[in-house]
mmCIF file of C-alpha atoms in Angstrom:
data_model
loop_
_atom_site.group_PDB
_atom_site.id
_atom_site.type_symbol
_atom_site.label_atom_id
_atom_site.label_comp_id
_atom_site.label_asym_id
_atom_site.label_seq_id
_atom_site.Cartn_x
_atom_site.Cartn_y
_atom_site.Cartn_z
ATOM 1 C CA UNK A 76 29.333 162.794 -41.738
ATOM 2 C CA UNK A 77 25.818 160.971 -42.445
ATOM 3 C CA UNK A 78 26.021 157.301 -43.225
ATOM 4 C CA UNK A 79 27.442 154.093 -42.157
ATOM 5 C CA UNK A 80 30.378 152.921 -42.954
ATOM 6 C CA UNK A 81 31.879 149.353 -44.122
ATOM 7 C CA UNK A 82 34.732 147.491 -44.484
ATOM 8 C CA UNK A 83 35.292 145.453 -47.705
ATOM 9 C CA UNK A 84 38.257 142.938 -47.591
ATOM 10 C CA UNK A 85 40.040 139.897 -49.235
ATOM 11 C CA UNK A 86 43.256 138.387 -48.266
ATOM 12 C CA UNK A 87 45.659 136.293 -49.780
ATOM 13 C CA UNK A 88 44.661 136.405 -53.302
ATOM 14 C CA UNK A 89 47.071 135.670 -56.109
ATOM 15 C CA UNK A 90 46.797 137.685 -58.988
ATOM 16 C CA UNK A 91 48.040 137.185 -62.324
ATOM 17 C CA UNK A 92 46.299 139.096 -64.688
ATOM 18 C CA UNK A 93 44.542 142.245 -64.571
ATOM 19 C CA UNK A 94 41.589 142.814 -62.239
ATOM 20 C CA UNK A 95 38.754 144.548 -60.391
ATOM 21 C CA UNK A 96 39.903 144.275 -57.128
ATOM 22 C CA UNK A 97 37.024 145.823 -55.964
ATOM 23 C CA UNK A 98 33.614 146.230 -57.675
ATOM 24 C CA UNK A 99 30.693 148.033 -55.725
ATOM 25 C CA UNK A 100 27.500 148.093 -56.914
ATOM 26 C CA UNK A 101 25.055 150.742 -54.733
ATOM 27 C CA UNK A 102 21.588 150.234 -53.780
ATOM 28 C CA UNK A 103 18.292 152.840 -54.632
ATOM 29 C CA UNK A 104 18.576 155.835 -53.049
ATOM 30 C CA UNK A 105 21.733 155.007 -51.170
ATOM 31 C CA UNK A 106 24.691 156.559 -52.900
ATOM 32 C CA UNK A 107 28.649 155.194 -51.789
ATOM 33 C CA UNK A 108 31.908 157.309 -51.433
ATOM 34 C CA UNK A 109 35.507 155.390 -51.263
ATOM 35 C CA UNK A 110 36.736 156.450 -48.104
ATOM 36 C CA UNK A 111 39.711 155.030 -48.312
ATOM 37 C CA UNK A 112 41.474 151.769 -49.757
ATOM 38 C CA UNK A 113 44.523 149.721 -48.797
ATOM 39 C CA UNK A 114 46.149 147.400 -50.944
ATOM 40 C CA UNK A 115 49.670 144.995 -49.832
ATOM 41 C CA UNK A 116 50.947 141.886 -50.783
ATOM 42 C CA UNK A 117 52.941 138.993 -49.222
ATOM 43 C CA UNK A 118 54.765 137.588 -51.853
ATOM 44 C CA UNK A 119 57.300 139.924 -53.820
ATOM 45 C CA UNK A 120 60.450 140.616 -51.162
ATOM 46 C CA UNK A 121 63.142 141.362 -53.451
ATOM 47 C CA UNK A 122 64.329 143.906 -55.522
ATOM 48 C CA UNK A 123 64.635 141.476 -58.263
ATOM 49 C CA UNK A 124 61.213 141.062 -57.893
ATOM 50 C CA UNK A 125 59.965 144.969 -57.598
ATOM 51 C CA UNK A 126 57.598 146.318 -60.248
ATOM 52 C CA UNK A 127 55.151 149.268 -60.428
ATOM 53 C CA UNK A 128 51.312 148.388 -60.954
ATOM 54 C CA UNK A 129 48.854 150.797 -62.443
ATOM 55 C CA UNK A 130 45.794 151.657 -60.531
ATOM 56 C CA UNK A 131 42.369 153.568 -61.970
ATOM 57 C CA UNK A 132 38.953 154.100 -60.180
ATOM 58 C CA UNK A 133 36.518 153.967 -62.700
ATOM 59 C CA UNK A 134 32.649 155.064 -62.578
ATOM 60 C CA UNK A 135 29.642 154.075 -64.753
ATOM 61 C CA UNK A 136 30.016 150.381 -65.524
ATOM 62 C CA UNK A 137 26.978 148.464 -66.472
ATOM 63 C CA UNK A 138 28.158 144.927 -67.019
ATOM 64 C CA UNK A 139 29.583 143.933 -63.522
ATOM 65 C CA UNK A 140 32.820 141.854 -63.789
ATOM 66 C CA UNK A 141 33.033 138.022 -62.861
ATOM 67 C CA UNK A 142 35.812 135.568 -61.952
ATOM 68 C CA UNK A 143 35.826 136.858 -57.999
ATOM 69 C CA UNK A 144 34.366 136.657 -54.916
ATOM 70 C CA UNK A 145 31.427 138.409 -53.072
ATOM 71 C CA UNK A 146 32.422 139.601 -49.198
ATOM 72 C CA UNK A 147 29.846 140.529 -47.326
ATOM 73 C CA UNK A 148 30.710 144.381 -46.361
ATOM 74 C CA UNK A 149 31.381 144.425 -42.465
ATOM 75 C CA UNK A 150 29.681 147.762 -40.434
ATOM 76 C CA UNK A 151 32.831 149.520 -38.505
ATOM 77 C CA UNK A 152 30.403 149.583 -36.125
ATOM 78 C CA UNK A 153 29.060 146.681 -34.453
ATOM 79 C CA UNK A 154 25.445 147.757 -33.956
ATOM 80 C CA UNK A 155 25.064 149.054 -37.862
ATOM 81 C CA UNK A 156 22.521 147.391 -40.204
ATOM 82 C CA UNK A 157 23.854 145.470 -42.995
ATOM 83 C CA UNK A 158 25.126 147.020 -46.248
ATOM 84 C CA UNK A 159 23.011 147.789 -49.097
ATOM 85 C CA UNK A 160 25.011 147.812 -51.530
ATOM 86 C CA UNK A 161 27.017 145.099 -53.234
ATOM 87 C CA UNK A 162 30.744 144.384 -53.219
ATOM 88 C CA UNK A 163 32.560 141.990 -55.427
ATOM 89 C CA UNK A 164 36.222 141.272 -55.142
ATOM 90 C CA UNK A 165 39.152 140.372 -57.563
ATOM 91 C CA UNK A 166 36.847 140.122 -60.751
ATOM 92 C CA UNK A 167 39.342 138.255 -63.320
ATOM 93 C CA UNK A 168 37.137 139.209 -66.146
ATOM 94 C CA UNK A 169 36.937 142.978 -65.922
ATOM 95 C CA UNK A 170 33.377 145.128 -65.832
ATOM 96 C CA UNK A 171 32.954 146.304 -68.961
ATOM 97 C CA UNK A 172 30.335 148.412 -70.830
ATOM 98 C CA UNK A 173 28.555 151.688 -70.087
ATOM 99 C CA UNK A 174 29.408 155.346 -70.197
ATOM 100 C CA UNK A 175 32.491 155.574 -67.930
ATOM 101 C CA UNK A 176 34.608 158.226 -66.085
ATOM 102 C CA UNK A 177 38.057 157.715 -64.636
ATOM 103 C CA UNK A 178 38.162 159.373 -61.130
ATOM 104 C CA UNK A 179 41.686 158.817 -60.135
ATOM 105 C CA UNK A 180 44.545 157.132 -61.698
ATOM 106 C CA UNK A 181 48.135 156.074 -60.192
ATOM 107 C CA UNK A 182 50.479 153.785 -59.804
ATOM 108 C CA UNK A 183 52.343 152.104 -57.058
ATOM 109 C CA UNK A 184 55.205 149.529 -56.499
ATOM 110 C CA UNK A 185 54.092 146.305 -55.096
ATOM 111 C CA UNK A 186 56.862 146.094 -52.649
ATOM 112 C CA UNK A 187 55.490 149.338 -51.073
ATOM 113 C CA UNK A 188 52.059 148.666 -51.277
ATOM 114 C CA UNK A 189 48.831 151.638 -51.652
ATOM 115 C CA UNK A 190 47.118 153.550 -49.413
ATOM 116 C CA UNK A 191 44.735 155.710 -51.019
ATOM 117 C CA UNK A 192 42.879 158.435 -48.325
ATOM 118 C CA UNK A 193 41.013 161.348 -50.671
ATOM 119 C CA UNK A 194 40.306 164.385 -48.772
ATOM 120 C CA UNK A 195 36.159 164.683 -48.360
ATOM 121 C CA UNK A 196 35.655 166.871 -51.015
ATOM 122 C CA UNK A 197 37.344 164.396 -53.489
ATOM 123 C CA UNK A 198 36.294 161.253 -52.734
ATOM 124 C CA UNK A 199 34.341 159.048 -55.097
ATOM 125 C CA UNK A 200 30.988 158.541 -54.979
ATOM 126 C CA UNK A 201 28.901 156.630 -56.914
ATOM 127 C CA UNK A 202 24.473 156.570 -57.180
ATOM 128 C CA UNK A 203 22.094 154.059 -58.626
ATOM 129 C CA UNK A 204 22.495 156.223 -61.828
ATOM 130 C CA UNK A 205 25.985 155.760 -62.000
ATOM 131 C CA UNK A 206 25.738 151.902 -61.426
ATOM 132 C CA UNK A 207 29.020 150.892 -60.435
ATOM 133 C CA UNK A 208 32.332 151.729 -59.314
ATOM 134 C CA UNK A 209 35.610 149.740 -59.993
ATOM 135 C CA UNK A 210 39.117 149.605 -58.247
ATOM 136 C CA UNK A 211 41.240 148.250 -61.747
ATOM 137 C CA UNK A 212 44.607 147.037 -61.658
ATOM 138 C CA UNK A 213 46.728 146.148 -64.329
ATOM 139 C CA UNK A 214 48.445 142.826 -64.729
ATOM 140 C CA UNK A 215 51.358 142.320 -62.218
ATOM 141 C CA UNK A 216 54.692 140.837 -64.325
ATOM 142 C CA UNK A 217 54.408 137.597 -62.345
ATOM 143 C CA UNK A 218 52.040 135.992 -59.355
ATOM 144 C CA UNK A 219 51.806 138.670 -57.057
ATOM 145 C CA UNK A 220 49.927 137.362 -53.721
ATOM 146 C CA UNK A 221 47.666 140.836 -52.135
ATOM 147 C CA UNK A 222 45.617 142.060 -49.227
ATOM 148 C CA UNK A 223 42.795 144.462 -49.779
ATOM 149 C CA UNK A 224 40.903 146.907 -47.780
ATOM 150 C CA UNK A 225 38.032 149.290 -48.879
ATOM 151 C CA UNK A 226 36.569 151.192 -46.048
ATOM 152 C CA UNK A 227 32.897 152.516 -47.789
ATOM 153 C CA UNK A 228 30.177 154.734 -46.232
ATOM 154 C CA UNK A 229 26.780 154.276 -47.616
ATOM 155 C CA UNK A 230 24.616 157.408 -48.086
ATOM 156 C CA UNK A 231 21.100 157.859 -47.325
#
């Protein structure tokens, strides 16, 4: 497959409200597809403490969300140029406005953690047309404290 690929991360974040945990934003010409995303957390051990979080990829936003960080993606492979698109992470205030589709939508219990790996003729891309493409979770019951990984290839 064409492309390079990246890794966008953020550790250690507590989250108590609902949020973009990842945002990417793709450069001209140079269209992205989610290869795959990880998502665990640290904090919630018990069953007294085990609840199910919704999850939704969403394409087409035009207001980018805020409240976050801004990783710099890092190439899988060493030699690789630097990304061209932009990544934000754990946007508090979500994206909002724009014409948008829902590519996926799920749940998962935070004890157990998600691992989402589309085959390649599902995964979700997104162009300069489409603006930008969110990761949204919904608000966790109490302070939930997660890893993230979003391994992206960059087309074109």
């Amino acid at each position: 497959m064409s492309g390079r690929t990246y890794a966008v991360i953020f550790n250690a974040v507590a989250a108590t409200a609902a949020q973009d945990a990842f945002e990417i934003t793709p450069a001209d010409d140079k269209p992205c597809e989610i290869v795959s995303i990880y998502l665990s957390q640290t904090t919630e051990a018990g069953d007294a403490q085990d609840e199910m979080l919704g999850v939704q990829i969403i394409r087409g936003f035009t207001t980018s969300g805020s409240g976050g960080s801004t990783p710099t993606p890092a190439p899988m492979r060493p030699a690789d140029t630097a990304a061209g698109f932009s990544a934000d992470v754990n946007n508090t205030t979500l994206a909002n406005t724009g014409t948008t589709t829902t590519l996926h939508s799920d749940a998962f219990n935070v004890r157990a953690g998600w691992c989402y790996i589309p085959p390649l003729d599902a995964r979700p891309v997104v162009n300069q047309s489409n603006t930008t493409l969110v990761v949204r979770l919904t608000a966790p019951a109490d302070s939930v404290t997660f890893n993230g990984t979003m391994i992206v290839r960059e087309l074109g």
